[in-house]
CSV table of C-alpha atoms in Angstrom, one decimal:
chain,number,residue,atom,x,y,z
O,8,MET,CA,-18.7,7.3,-9.6
O,9,GLU,CA,-16.9,6.2,-12.8
O,10,ASP,CA,-16.0,9.9,-13.4
O,11,PHE,CA,-14.7,10.3,-9.9
O,12,ILE,CA,-12.6,7.2,-10.2
O,13,SER,CA,-11.0,8.4,-13.4
O,14,LYS,CA,-10.5,11.8,-11.9
O,15,TYR,CA,-8.9,10.7,-8.6
O,16,ASN,CA,-7.1,7.5,-9.6
O,17,VAL,CA,-3.5,8.9,-9.3
O,18,PRO,CA,-0.3,7.7,-7.6
O,19,GLY,CA,-0.5,8.6,-4.0
O,20,PRO,CA,0.9,7.6,-0.5
O,21,ARG,CA,-1.0,5.5,2.1
O,22,TYR,CA,0.2,7.9,4.8
O,23,THR,CA,1.6,5.5,7.4
O,24,SER,CA,3.9,8.5,8.0
O,25,TYR,CA,4.3,12.1,7.1
O,26,PRO,CA,6.6,13.0,5.4
O,27,THR,CA,6.4,9.8,3.4
O,28,VAL,CA,9.6,7.9,2.8
O,29,PRO,CA,10.4,9.4,-0.7
O,30,TYR,CA,10.6,12.9,0.8
O,31,TRP,CA,12.8,12.1,3.7
O,32,HIS,CA,16.0,14.3,4.0
O,33,THR,CA,18.4,11.6,4.9
O,34,GLU,CA,21.4,13.8,4.6
O,35,ASP,CA,20.3,15.6,7.7
O,36,HIS,CA,19.8,12.4,9.6
O,37,THR,CA,22.9,11.1,11.5
O,38,THR,CA,23.1,8.3,14.0
O,39,SER,CA,23.8,10.8,16.8
O,40,ARG,CA,20.8,12.9,15.9
O,41,TRP,CA,18.6,9.7,15.8
O,42,LYS,CA,19.9,8.6,19.2
O,43,GLN,CA,19.1,12.0,20.6
O,44,ALA,CA,15.6,11.9,19.1
O,45,VAL,CA,15.1,8.4,20.6
O,46,SER,CA,16.3,9.5,24.1
O,47,ASP,CA,14.1,12.6,24.0
O,48,GLY,CA,11.1,10.5,22.9
O,49,PHE,CA,11.8,7.9,25.6
O,50,TRP,CA,11.7,10.4,28.5
O,51,ARG,CA,9.0,12.6,27.0
O,52,ASN,CA,6.6,9.6,26.8
O,53,GLY,CA,7.3,8.3,30.3
O,54,LYS,CA,9.6,5.6,29.1
O,55,GLU,CA,6.8,3.8,27.3
O,56,ILE,CA,7.6,2.2,23.9
O,57,SER,CA,6.1,0.1,21.1
O,58,LEU,CA,8.2,-2.5,19.3
O,59,TYR,CA,7.9,-3.8,15.8
O,60,ILE,CA,10.0,-6.8,14.9
O,61,HIS,CA,10.5,-7.6,11.2
O,62,LEU,CA,10.9,-11.3,10.6
O,63,PRO,CA,11.6,-11.4,6.9
O,64,PHE,CA,11.9,-15.1,6.0
O,65,CYS,CA,9.3,-17.0,3.9
O,66,GLU,CA,9.4,-20.4,2.4
O,67,SER,CA,7.9,-19.2,-0.9
O,68,LEU,CA,7.3,-15.9,-2.6
O,69,CYS,CA,3.8,-14.4,-2.7
O,70,THR,CA,4.1,-12.5,-5.9
O,71,TYR,CA,1.6,-9.7,-4.9
O,72,CYS,CA,3.6,-8.8,-1.8
O,73,GLY,CA,5.5,-5.5,-1.5
O,74,CYS,CA,7.3,-6.3,1.8
O,75,THR,CA,11.0,-6.9,2.4
O,76,THR,CA,11.3,-10.7,2.4
O,77,ARG,CA,14.0,-13.4,2.2
O,78,ILE,CA,12.9,-16.6,0.5
O,79,THR,CA,14.4,-19.8,1.9
O,80,LYS,CA,13.5,-23.2,3.2
O,81,ASN,CA,16.6,-23.3,5.4
O,82,HIS,CA,15.4,-22.9,8.9
O,83,LYS,CA,18.9,-22.7,10.3
O,84,VAL,CA,18.7,-18.9,9.6
O,85,GLU,CA,16.4,-18.5,12.5
O,86,SER,CA,18.8,-18.6,15.4
O,87,LYS,CA,21.3,-16.2,13.9
O,88,TYR,CA,18.7,-13.7,13.0
O,89,ILE,CA,17.2,-13.7,16.5
O,90,SER,CA,20.6,-13.2,18.0
O,91,TYR,CA,21.2,-10.1,15.9
O,92,LEU,CA,17.7,-8.7,16.7
O,93,LEU,CA,18.6,-9.0,20.4
O,94,LYS,CA,21.9,-7.3,19.7
O,95,GLU,CA,20.1,-4.4,18.1
O,96,TRP,CA,17.8,-4.3,21.1
O,97,GLU,CA,20.8,-4.0,23.4
O,98,LEU,CA,22.0,-1.0,21.5
O,99,TYR,CA,18.6,0.7,22.0
O,100,LEU,CA,18.6,-0.2,25.7
O,101,ALA,CA,21.9,1.7,26.0
O,102,THR,CA,20.4,4.6,24.1
O,103,PHE,CA,17.4,4.8,26.4
O,104,GLU,CA,19.6,5.0,29.5
O,105,GLY,CA,16.6,3.8,31.5
O,106,GLN,CA,14.4,0.8,31.8
O,107,PRO,CA,11.6,0.8,29.1
O,108,THR,CA,8.0,0.0,29.6
O,109,ILE,CA,6.7,-2.0,26.7
O,110,ARG,CA,3.1,-1.3,25.7
O,111,GLU,CA,3.1,-3.2,22.4
O,112,ILE,CA,5.0,-5.8,20.5
O,113,HIS,CA,4.1,-6.7,16.9
O,114,LEU,CA,5.8,-9.5,14.9
O,115,GLY,CA,5.5,-8.8,11.2
O,116,GLY,CA,7.2,-10.0,8.1
O,117,GLY,CA,7.8,-11.9,6.0
O,118,THR,CA,6.3,-14.8,7.8
O,119,PRO,CA,6.8,-14.7,11.6
O,120,THR,CA,5.5,-18.3,11.9
O,121,PHE,CA,8.4,-19.4,9.7
O,122,PHE,CA,10.2,-19.3,13.0
O,123,SER,CA,9.7,-22.2,15.4
O,124,ALA,CA,7.7,-21.6,18.6
O,125,GLU,CA,10.8,-22.2,20.6
O,126,ASN,CA,12.8,-19.5,18.7
O,127,LEU,CA,9.9,-17.0,19.1
O,128,LYS,CA,10.0,-17.6,22.8
O,129,THR,CA,13.7,-17.0,22.9
O,130,LEU,CA,13.1,-13.7,21.1
O,131,ILE,CA,10.3,-12.5,23.3
O,132,ASP,CA,12.1,-13.5,26.5
O,133,GLY,CA,15.1,-11.6,25.3
O,134,LEU,CA,13.1,-8.5,24.5
O,135,THR,CA,11.2,-8.4,27.8
O,136,ARG,CA,14.0,-9.5,30.2
O,137,ASP,CA,15.3,-6.0,30.9
O,138,ALA,CA,12.0,-4.2,30.4
O,139,LEU,CA,8.7,-3.7,32.2
O,140,LEU,CA,5.3,-4.4,30.7
O,141,SER,CA,2.6,-1.9,30.7
O,142,ASP,CA,-0.6,-2.8,32.6
O,143,ASP,CA,-2.4,-2.6,29.2
O,144,PHE,CA,0.3,-4.2,27.0
O,145,ILE,CA,-0.8,-5.8,23.7
O,146,PHE,CA,1.2,-8.4,21.9
O,147,GLY,CA,0.3,-9.5,18.3
O,148,PHE,CA,1.7,-11.4,15.4
O,149,GLU,CA,1.1,-12.1,11.8
O,150,GLY,CA,0.7,-15.7,10.7
O,151,HIS,CA,0.4,-17.7,7.6
O,152,PRO,CA,-2.6,-20.1,8.0
O,153,ASN,CA,-0.6,-23.0,6.5
O,154,ASN,CA,2.3,-22.9,9.0
O,155,THR,CA,0.8,-21.4,12.1
O,156,THR,CA,0.7,-24.4,14.4
O,157,GLU,CA,-1.0,-25.1,17.7
O,158,GLU,CA,2.4,-25.0,19.3
O,159,HIS,CA,2.9,-21.5,18.0
O,160,LEU,CA,-0.5,-20.4,19.5
O,161,LYS,CA,0.1,-22.1,22.8
O,162,THR,CA,3.6,-20.7,23.2
O,163,LEU,CA,2.7,-17.2,22.2
O,164,ALA,CA,-0.4,-17.1,24.4
O,165,VAL,CA,1.7,-18.0,27.4
O,166,LEU,CA,4.0,-15.2,26.5
O,167,GLY,CA,1.1,-12.7,26.6
O,168,PHE,CA,0.0,-12.6,22.9
O,169,THR,CA,-3.7,-11.9,22.4
O,170,ARG,CA,-3.8,-10.7,18.8
O,171,ILE,CA,-3.3,-12.7,15.6
O,172,SER,CA,-3.5,-11.4,12.0
O,173,LEU,CA,-3.9,-14.0,9.3
O,174,GLY,CA,-3.0,-13.2,5.7
O,175,ILE,CA,-5.9,-14.5,3.6
O,176,GLN,CA,-6.0,-12.2,0.6
O,177,ASP,CA,-8.6,-14.2,-1.3
O,178,PHE,CA,-10.2,-17.6,-1.0
O,179,ALA,CA,-10.7,-18.2,-4.8
O,180,PRO,CA,-8.3,-20.9,-6.0
O,181,GLU,CA,-7.6,-19.2,-9.3
O,182,VAL,CA,-6.5,-16.0,-7.5
O,183,GLN,CA,-4.5,-18.0,-4.9
O,184,GLN,CA,-2.7,-19.8,-7.8
O,185,ILE,CA,-1.6,-16.7,-9.7
O,186,ILE,CA,-0.4,-14.8,-6.6
O,187,ASN,CA,1.2,-18.0,-5.1
O,188,ARG,CA,-0.6,-17.6,-1.8
O,189,LYS,CA,-2.5,-20.9,-1.2
O,190,GLN,CA,-4.5,-21.8,1.9
O,191,SER,CA,-7.8,-23.5,2.2
O,192,PHE,CA,-10.9,-22.2,4.0
O,193,ALA,CA,-10.7,-25.3,6.2
O,194,GLN,CA,-7.1,-24.4,7.3
O,195,VAL,CA,-8.1,-20.8,8.0
O,196,LYS,CA,-11.0,-22.0,10.0
O,197,LYS,CA,-8.8,-24.4,12.0
O,198,VAL,CA,-6.2,-21.8,12.9
O,199,THR,CA,-8.9,-19.3,13.8
O,200,GLU,CA,-10.7,-21.7,16.2
O,201,LEU,CA,-7.4,-22.8,17.7
O,202,ALA,CA,-6.4,-19.2,18.4
O,203,ARG,CA,-9.6,-18.6,20.2
O,204,THR,CA,-9.3,-21.8,22.1
O,205,HIS,CA,-5.9,-20.6,23.4
O,206,GLY,CA,-7.2,-17.2,24.5
O,207,PHE,CA,-6.6,-14.9,21.5
O,208,THR,CA,-9.2,-12.2,21.9
O,209,SER,CA,-8.7,-10.4,18.6
O,210,VAL,CA,-8.4,-12.2,15.3
O,211,ASN,CA,-7.7,-10.1,12.1
O,212,TYR,CA,-7.9,-11.2,8.5
O,213,ASP,CA,-6.0,-9.4,5.7
O,214,LEU,CA,-8.0,-9.4,2.5
O,215,ILE,CA,-7.0,-7.7,-0.8
O,216,TYR,CA,-9.2,-6.4,-3.6
O,217,GLY,CA,-7.9,-5.7,-7.1
O,218,LEU,CA,-5.7,-8.8,-7.4
O,219,PRO,CA,-5.2,-10.5,-10.8
O,220,LYS,CA,-8.1,-12.8,-11.9
O,221,GLN,CA,-10.3,-11.4,-9.1
O,222,THR,CA,-14.0,-10.8,-9.9
O,223,ILE,CA,-16.8,-9.1,-8.1
O,224,SER,CA,-18.6,-12.4,-7.6
O,225,GLY,CA,-15.4,-13.9,-6.3
O,226,ILE,CA,-15.0,-11.0,-3.8
O,227,SER,CA,-18.5,-11.5,-2.7
O,228,GLU,CA,-17.8,-15.2,-2.0
O,229,THR,CA,-14.5,-14.4,-0.1
O,230,ILE,CA,-16.3,-11.9,2.0
O,231,ALA,CA,-19.1,-14.4,2.8
O,232,GLN,CA,-16.6,-17.0,3.8
O,233,THR,CA,-14.9,-14.4,6.0
O,234,ILE,CA,-18.1,-13.3,7.7
O,235,ALA,CA,-18.8,-17.0,8.4
O,236,LEU,CA,-15.7,-17.2,10.6
O,237,LYS,CA,-16.4,-13.8,12.1
O,238,PRO,CA,-12.9,-12.3,12.7
O,239,ASP,CA,-12.9,-9.4,15.1
O,240,ARG,CA,-11.3,-7.0,12.6
O,241,ILE,CA,-10.6,-7.0,8.9
O,242,ALA,CA,-8.0,-5.2,6.8
O,243,PHE,CA,-9.5,-4.9,3.3
O,244,TYR,CA,-6.7,-3.4,1.2
O,245,GLY,CA,-6.5,-2.4,-2.4
O,246,TYR,CA,-3.7,-4.3,-4.1
O,247,ALA,CA,-0.6,-2.1,-4.6
O,248,HIS,CA,0.8,-2.6,-8.1
O,249,VAL,CA,4.4,-1.5,-8.0
O,250,PRO,CA,6.3,-3.6,-10.5
O,251,TRP,CA,9.2,-1.2,-10.5
O,252,VAL,CA,9.7,-2.2,-6.9
O,253,LYS,CA,8.6,-5.9,-7.0
O,254,ALA,CA,9.4,-7.3,-10.5
O,255,ALA,CA,7.3,-10.5,-9.9
O,256,GLN,CA,4.2,-8.4,-10.3
O,257,LYS,CA,4.9,-7.8,-14.0
O,258,SER,CA,3.9,-11.3,-14.8
O,259,TYR,CA,0.2,-10.8,-14.4
O,260,GLU,CA,-0.5,-7.2,-15.4
O,261,GLN,CA,-2.9,-8.4,-18.1
O,262,TYR,CA,-5.1,-10.1,-15.5
O,263,LEU,CA,-5.6,-7.0,-13.3
O,264,PRO,CA,-9.1,-5.5,-13.0
O,265,SER,CA,-9.8,-2.0,-14.1
O,266,PRO,CA,-9.9,0.9,-11.6
O,267,GLY,CA,-13.7,0.9,-12.0
O,268,GLN,CA,-13.9,-2.9,-11.2
O,269,ARG,CA,-11.6,-2.4,-8.2
O,270,GLN,CA,-13.9,0.2,-6.8
O,271,LYS,CA,-16.9,-2.0,-7.3
O,272,MET,CA,-15.1,-4.8,-5.5
O,273,TYR,CA,-14.4,-2.5,-2.5
O,274,ALA,CA,-18.0,-1.2,-2.5
O,275,THR,CA,-19.3,-4.8,-2.6
O,276,GLY,CA,-17.1,-6.0,0.2
O,277,LYS,CA,-17.8,-2.9,2.4
O,278,LYS,CA,-21.6,-3.2,2.0
O,279,ALA,CA,-21.5,-6.9,3.0
O,280,LEU,CA,-19.3,-6.3,6.0
O,281,MET,CA,-21.3,-3.4,7.3
O,282,ALA,CA,-24.5,-5.4,6.8
O,283,HIS,CA,-23.0,-8.0,9.2
O,284,GLY,CA,-22.1,-5.7,12.0
O,285,TYR,CA,-18.6,-4.5,11.0
O,286,HIS,CA,-17.8,-0.7,11.3
O,287,ASP,CA,-15.7,1.3,8.9
O,288,ILE,CA,-13.0,2.6,11.3
O,289,GLY,CA,-10.4,4.0,8.8
O,290,MET,CA,-8.9,3.5,5.4
O,291,ASP,CA,-9.4,-0.2,4.5
O,292,HIS,CA,-10.1,-1.3,8.0
O,293,PHE,CA,-13.3,-2.7,9.6
O,294,ALA,CA,-14.0,-4.0,13.1
O,295,LEU,CA,-16.8,-5.4,15.2
O,296,PRO,CA,-18.1,-3.1,17.9
O,297,THR,CA,-16.7,-5.5,20.6
O,298,ASP,CA,-13.1,-5.1,19.3
O,299,SER,CA,-10.7,-2.7,20.9
O,300,LEU,CA,-9.9,-1.1,17.5
O,301,TYR,CA,-13.5,0.0,17.1
O,302,GLU,CA,-13.5,1.2,20.7
O,303,ALA,CA,-10.4,3.3,20.1
O,304,PHE,CA,-12.0,4.8,17.0
O,305,ALA,CA,-15.3,5.5,18.8
O,306,SER,CA,-13.5,7.2,21.6
O,307,GLY,CA,-11.1,9.3,19.4
O,308,ASN,CA,-8.0,7.3,20.5
O,309,LEU,CA,-7.2,5.5,17.2
O,310,HIS,CA,-3.6,5.8,16.1
O,311,ARG,CA,-1.9,5.1,12.8
O,312,ASN,CA,1.8,4.3,12.2
O,313,PHE,CA,4.0,2.1,10.1
O,314,MET,CA,2.1,-1.0,11.3
O,315,GLY,CA,-1.2,0.5,10.2
O,316,TYR,CA,-4.0,1.3,12.6
O,317,THR,CA,-3.4,0.6,16.3
O,318,THR,CA,-5.0,1.2,19.7
O,319,GLN,CA,-1.6,2.1,21.1
O,320,ASP,CA,0.1,5.5,20.8
O,321,THR,CA,3.4,5.7,22.6
O,322,ASN,CA,4.9,8.2,20.2
O,323,LEU,CA,8.0,6.1,20.4
O,324,LEU,CA,8.0,3.1,18.1
O,325,ILE,CA,11.3,1.1,17.7
O,326,GLY,CA,11.6,-1.2,14.7
O,327,LEU,CA,14.0,-4.1,14.9
O,328,GLY,CA,15.2,-6.2,12.0
O,329,ILE,CA,16.0,-5.5,8.3
O,330,SER,CA,14.0,-2.7,6.7
O,331,SER,CA,12.1,-1.9,10.0
O,332,ILE,CA,11.1,1.7,10.5
O,333,SER,CA,11.3,3.5,13.8
O,334,ASP,CA,9.4,6.6,14.8
O,335,SER,CA,10.3,8.9,17.7
O,336,TRP,CA,7.5,11.4,16.6
O,337,THR,CA,10.2,14.0,15.8
O,338,ALA,CA,12.3,11.7,13.6
O,339,PHE,CA,12.1,8.5,11.5
O,340,SER,CA,14.7,5.9,10.8
O,341,GLN,CA,14.7,2.9,8.5
O,342,ASN,CA,17.1,-0.1,8.9
O,343,GLU,CA,19.3,-1.6,6.2
O,344,LYS,CA,17.3,-3.7,3.8
O,345,LEU,CA,20.2,-6.1,2.9
O,346,LEU,CA,20.6,-8.9,5.4
O,347,SER,CA,24.3,-9.0,5.0
O,348,ARG,CA,24.6,-5.3,5.6
O,349,TYR,CA,22.3,-5.5,8.7
O,350,TYR,CA,24.6,-8.1,10.2
O,351,GLU,CA,27.7,-6.2,9.3
O,352,ARG,CA,26.5,-3.0,10.9
O,353,LEU,CA,25.6,-4.8,14.1
O,354,ASP,CA,29.0,-6.6,14.1
O,355,GLN,CA,30.5,-3.1,14.3
O,356,ASN,CA,28.2,-2.3,17.3
O,357,GLU,CA,26.3,0.3,15.2
O,358,LEU,CA,22.6,0.9,14.9
O,359,PRO,CA,21.9,-0.5,11.4
O,360,ILE,CA,20.0,2.5,10.1
O,361,SER,CA,20.3,3.3,6.4
O,362,LYS,CA,18.1,6.4,6.1
O,363,GLY,CA,15.8,8.7,8.0
O,364,HIS,CA,14.3,12.1,8.5
O,365,GLN,CA,14.3,14.8,11.1
O,366,LEU,CA,10.8,16.4,11.1
O,367,THR,CA,10.6,20.2,10.8
O,368,LYS,CA,8.0,22.3,12.6
O,369,GLU,CA,5.9,22.3,9.4
O,370,ASP,CA,6.3,18.5,9.1
O,371,LEU,CA,5.0,18.1,12.7
O,372,ILE,CA,1.9,20.3,12.1
O,373,ILE,CA,1.0,18.7,8.8
O,374,ARG,CA,1.6,15.2,10.2
O,375,ARG,CA,-0.9,15.8,13.0
O,376,HIS,CA,-3.6,16.9,10.6
O,377,ILE,CA,-3.1,14.0,8.2
O,378,LEU,CA,-3.1,11.6,11.2
O,379,ASN,CA,-6.4,13.2,12.4
O,380,LEU,CA,-8.0,12.7,9.0
O,381,MET,CA,-6.8,9.1,8.8
O,382,CYS,CA,-8.0,8.2,12.2
O,383,ASN,CA,-11.0,10.5,12.8
O,384,PHE,CA,-12.1,11.7,9.3
O,385,GLU,CA,-11.7,15.3,10.5
O,386,THR,CA,-9.2,17.8,11.8
O,387,THR,CA,-9.2,21.3,13.1
O,388,TRP,CA,-6.6,24.1,13.3
O,389,GLU,CA,-6.0,27.7,14.3
O,390,VAL,CA,-5.5,30.0,11.4
O,391,SER,CA,-2.4,31.4,13.1
O,392,GLU,CA,-0.9,27.9,13.2
O,393,LEU,CA,-1.0,27.7,9.4
O,394,LEU,CA,0.2,31.2,8.9
O,395,GLU,CA,3.2,30.4,11.1
O,396,ILE,CA,4.4,27.6,8.8
O,397,GLY,CA,3.2,29.0,5.5
O,398,PHE,CA,0.0,27.6,3.9
O,399,GLY,CA,1.5,24.6,2.0
O,400,PHE,CA,-1.8,22.9,1.3
O,401,ASN,CA,-3.1,22.4,-2.3
O,402,THR,CA,-6.0,24.8,-2.1
O,403,ASN,CA,-7.1,24.0,-5.7
O,404,LEU,CA,-7.5,20.3,-4.8
O,405,LEU,CA,-9.3,21.1,-1.6
O,406,ALA,CA,-11.8,23.3,-3.5
O,407,THR,CA,-12.4,20.5,-6.0
O,408,LEU,CA,-12.9,18.0,-3.2
O,409,VAL,CA,-15.5,20.4,-1.7
O,410,THR,CA,-17.3,20.8,-5.1
O,411,ASP,CA,-17.4,17.0,-5.5
O,412,GLY,CA,-19.0,16.6,-2.1
O,413,PHE,CA,-16.1,14.7,-0.5
O,414,ILE,CA,-15.2,17.2,2.3
O,415,GLN,CA,-16.3,20.2,4.3
O,416,TRP,CA,-13.5,22.8,4.4
O,417,THR,CA,-13.6,25.9,6.5
O,418,ASP,CA,-11.0,28.3,7.9
O,419,ASN,CA,-10.6,26.1,10.9
O,420,GLY,CA,-10.5,22.6,9.5
O,421,ILE,CA,-11.6,19.7,7.3
O,422,LYS,CA,-14.3,17.1,7.8
O,423,ILE,CA,-14.6,14.1,5.4
O,424,ASN,CA,-18.1,13.3,4.2
O,425,ASP,CA,-19.2,9.6,3.8
O,426,ALA,CA,-18.8,10.0,0.0
O,427,GLY,CA,-15.2,11.1,0.5
O,428,LYS,CA,-14.1,8.2,2.6
O,429,PRO,CA,-13.1,6.0,-0.3
O,430,PHE,CA,-10.9,8.9,-1.5
O,431,ILE,CA,-9.2,9.5,1.8
O,432,ARG,CA,-5.7,9.2,0.3
O,433,ASN,CA,-6.5,11.9,-2.2
O,434,ILE,CA,-7.9,14.1,0.6
O,435,CYS,CA,-4.7,13.7,2.7
O,436,MET,CA,-2.6,14.4,-0.4
O,437,ALA,CA,-4.1,17.9,-0.5
O,438,LEU,CA,-2.3,18.6,2.8
O,439,ASP,CA,1.0,17.1,1.7
O,440,ALA,CA,3.2,20.2,1.3
O,441,ARG,CA,6.3,18.2,0.4
O,442,LEU,CA,4.5,16.3,-2.4
O,443,TRP,CA,3.2,19.4,-4.1
O,444,ARG,CA,6.6,21.2,-3.8
O,445,THR,CA,8.3,18.4,-5.7
O,446,ARG,CA,5.4,17.3,-7.9
O,447,GLN,CA,6.7,13.8,-7.9
O,448,GLN,CA,4.2,11.1,-7.3
O,449,ALA,CA,5.4,8.2,-9.5
O,450,SER,CA,6.9,6.1,-6.8
O,451,PHE,CA,3.5,5.4,-5.2
O,452,SER,CA,0.7,2.9,-6.1
O,453,GLN,CA,-2.6,4.2,-7.5
O,454,THR,CA,-5.0,5.6,-4.9
O,455,ILE,CA,-8.1,3.7,-6.2
């Protein structure tokens, strides 16, 4: 395994999209073309949409975090930001030219529970006022265990929320101290129990391996404490060290575990989770068989987008708020990352997009195959399909992956073996035609 780790531990995407953001051709992406892509996707998908709302504010900086955040203790920012989110939503409603049916709303951040329960109600009421709700709609939010109150849970439950995701990362005090993410086991237990009391049917914990000062024994203890609370699903991510993006990460480089130690941490956690009834349903994700995420995986209906793995696939995801990414299936758009610029664009009645990409025919074909690998661990194609776009795969890498026992590769597709699942990012990279044409990988975190 050590040899494989050394061999495959290279910078690579997590493939929440294809093409990945560094390879977007923004110069071809205009507001008018994006609006047309949204309109086409809206009607193509029977007016059903998913919504991702980025709520960026946090009271303190978690130094491991790579998300777009704004650090402040001034809660007066809440009302203004929500008013602009709803203004952006009005612009999309005009673009649809029809009443949308919402299948999914996800509140991410930042810290969505930075916002008061009352302000979150104002937001959700504003989003749903002029929309229908699908019969199988799913609303979920991300919460910090230290500021997710019973009032948050009661209010969101009444609004239809049934999913909560708690950012834990690690229970070890020395790890929490260095990454500035502190919450006790008792507080996590309290919020989990309150969520279930108020009708939340799916509780997710985010855990991270490869953090500074983490040890294999510490990971074992964190996993044991997690299993004791029995969340329905678990995202067990590898820490993404990108100090060129997040300068705060530079402060603890000397405390990071080696790639080999990281892999042992993951293997230790995975073994314990699967021994207690959790199933490996995709890259870094585990779920109990009673959870809808596992049911979607088992039935072949799992989907992956900028929010990660999801049970909902509307093919039209609208992202609201700074840095949010939208996906019409044939195009991507990302919003302005600067809060002042986001407000300025909306004051001018403009969609606040800063960059994007119009997918080519080749992009769409490759995207489908990478999505299949990410969600089902296999994909099939017609030879004529690949000949039509030009065979842009890295055949040398595919052959090496076969030799190492990671995949089965035939003229008609790829199937990932169990041994290859920890290397799924590398396997998907073999299909990434845009990456191999440019040979530029440095902007990504390590794959292992």
